[in-house]
């Protein structure tokens, strides 16, 4: 995975290995957890956007119930 430049989530804070990291190339996005960087999920922007939108709207509905 050396072709990627990994970025840590701003919600992760600093100092521990409990965070989500994201990297992008021209054709794909890669996600991994810092506590096990050998497991990488590859996706594309439209699919990740749809997933995040779904999570946000599901969370908003759950909070308003």
GROMACS .gro file of C-alpha atoms in nm:
model
   65
    1UNK     CA    1   0.000   0.000   0.000
    2UNK     CA    2   0.299   0.231  -0.035
    3UNK     CA    3   0.142   0.410  -0.334
    4UNK     CA    4  -0.110   0.567  -0.097
    5UNK     CA    5  -0.061   0.862   0.131
    6UNK     CA    6  -0.281   0.779   0.431
    7UNK     CA    7  -0.471   1.051   0.616
    8UNK     CA    8  -0.616   1.008   0.961
    9UNK     CA    9  -0.969   1.111   1.050
   10UNK     CA   10  -0.991   1.444   1.230
   11UNK     CA   11  -1.221   1.276   1.486
   12UNK     CA   12  -0.945   1.033   1.584
   13UNK     CA   13  -0.745   1.266   1.802
   14UNK     CA   14  -0.381   1.184   1.848
   15UNK     CA   15  -0.160   0.937   2.022
   16UNK     CA   16  -0.351   0.610   1.988
   17UNK     CA   17  -0.411   0.360   1.712
   18UNK     CA   18  -0.789   0.373   1.723
   19UNK     CA   19  -0.882   0.561   1.408
   20UNK     CA   20  -0.992   0.537   1.048
   21UNK     CA   21  -0.749   0.632   0.773
   22UNK     CA   22  -0.830   0.722   0.413
   23UNK     CA   23  -0.612   0.731   0.103
   24UNK     CA   24  -0.696   0.817  -0.256
   25UNK     CA   25  -0.556   0.741  -0.598
   26UNK     CA   26  -0.687   0.849  -0.937
   27UNK     CA   27  -0.928   0.555  -0.953
   28UNK     CA   28  -0.998   0.431  -0.600
   29UNK     CA   29  -1.036   0.521  -0.235
   30UNK     CA   30  -0.889   0.302   0.034
   31UNK     CA   31  -0.996   0.285   0.398
   32UNK     CA   32  -0.829   0.107   0.686
   33UNK     CA   33  -0.825   0.101   1.064
   34UNK     CA   34  -0.497   0.207   1.215
   35UNK     CA   35  -0.495  -0.083   1.462
   36UNK     CA   36  -0.481  -0.331   1.170
   37UNK     CA   37  -0.340  -0.151   0.864
   38UNK     CA   38  -0.307  -0.475   0.666
   39UNK     CA   39  -0.685  -0.492   0.612
   40UNK     CA   40  -0.782  -0.236   0.347
   41UNK     CA   41  -1.124  -0.169   0.199
   42UNK     CA   42  -1.115  -0.041  -0.161
   43UNK     CA   43  -1.405   0.154  -0.304
   44UNK     CA   44  -1.484   0.440  -0.540
   45UNK     CA   45  -1.606   0.790  -0.458
   46UNK     CA   46  -1.975   0.743  -0.551
   47UNK     CA   47  -2.006   0.430  -0.336
   48UNK     CA   48  -1.834   0.589  -0.036
   49UNK     CA   49  -2.046   0.903  -0.074
   50UNK     CA   50  -2.363   0.691  -0.076
   51UNK     CA   51  -2.250   0.499   0.232
   52UNK     CA   52  -2.169   0.815   0.428
   53UNK     CA   53  -2.498   0.977   0.323
   54UNK     CA   54  -2.686   0.669   0.441
   55UNK     CA   55  -2.503   0.666   0.775
   56UNK     CA   56  -2.574   1.037   0.830
   57UNK     CA   57  -2.944   1.012   0.750
   58UNK     CA   58  -2.988   0.690   0.951
   59UNK     CA   59  -2.814   0.848   1.250
   60UNK     CA   60  -3.026   1.163   1.223
   61UNK     CA   61  -3.345   0.955   1.218
   62UNK     CA   62  -3.231   0.742   1.512
   63UNK     CA   63  -3.148   1.051   1.720
   64UNK     CA   64  -3.484   1.217   1.648
   65UNK     CA   65  -3.688   0.912   1.756
   0.00000   0.00000   0.00000
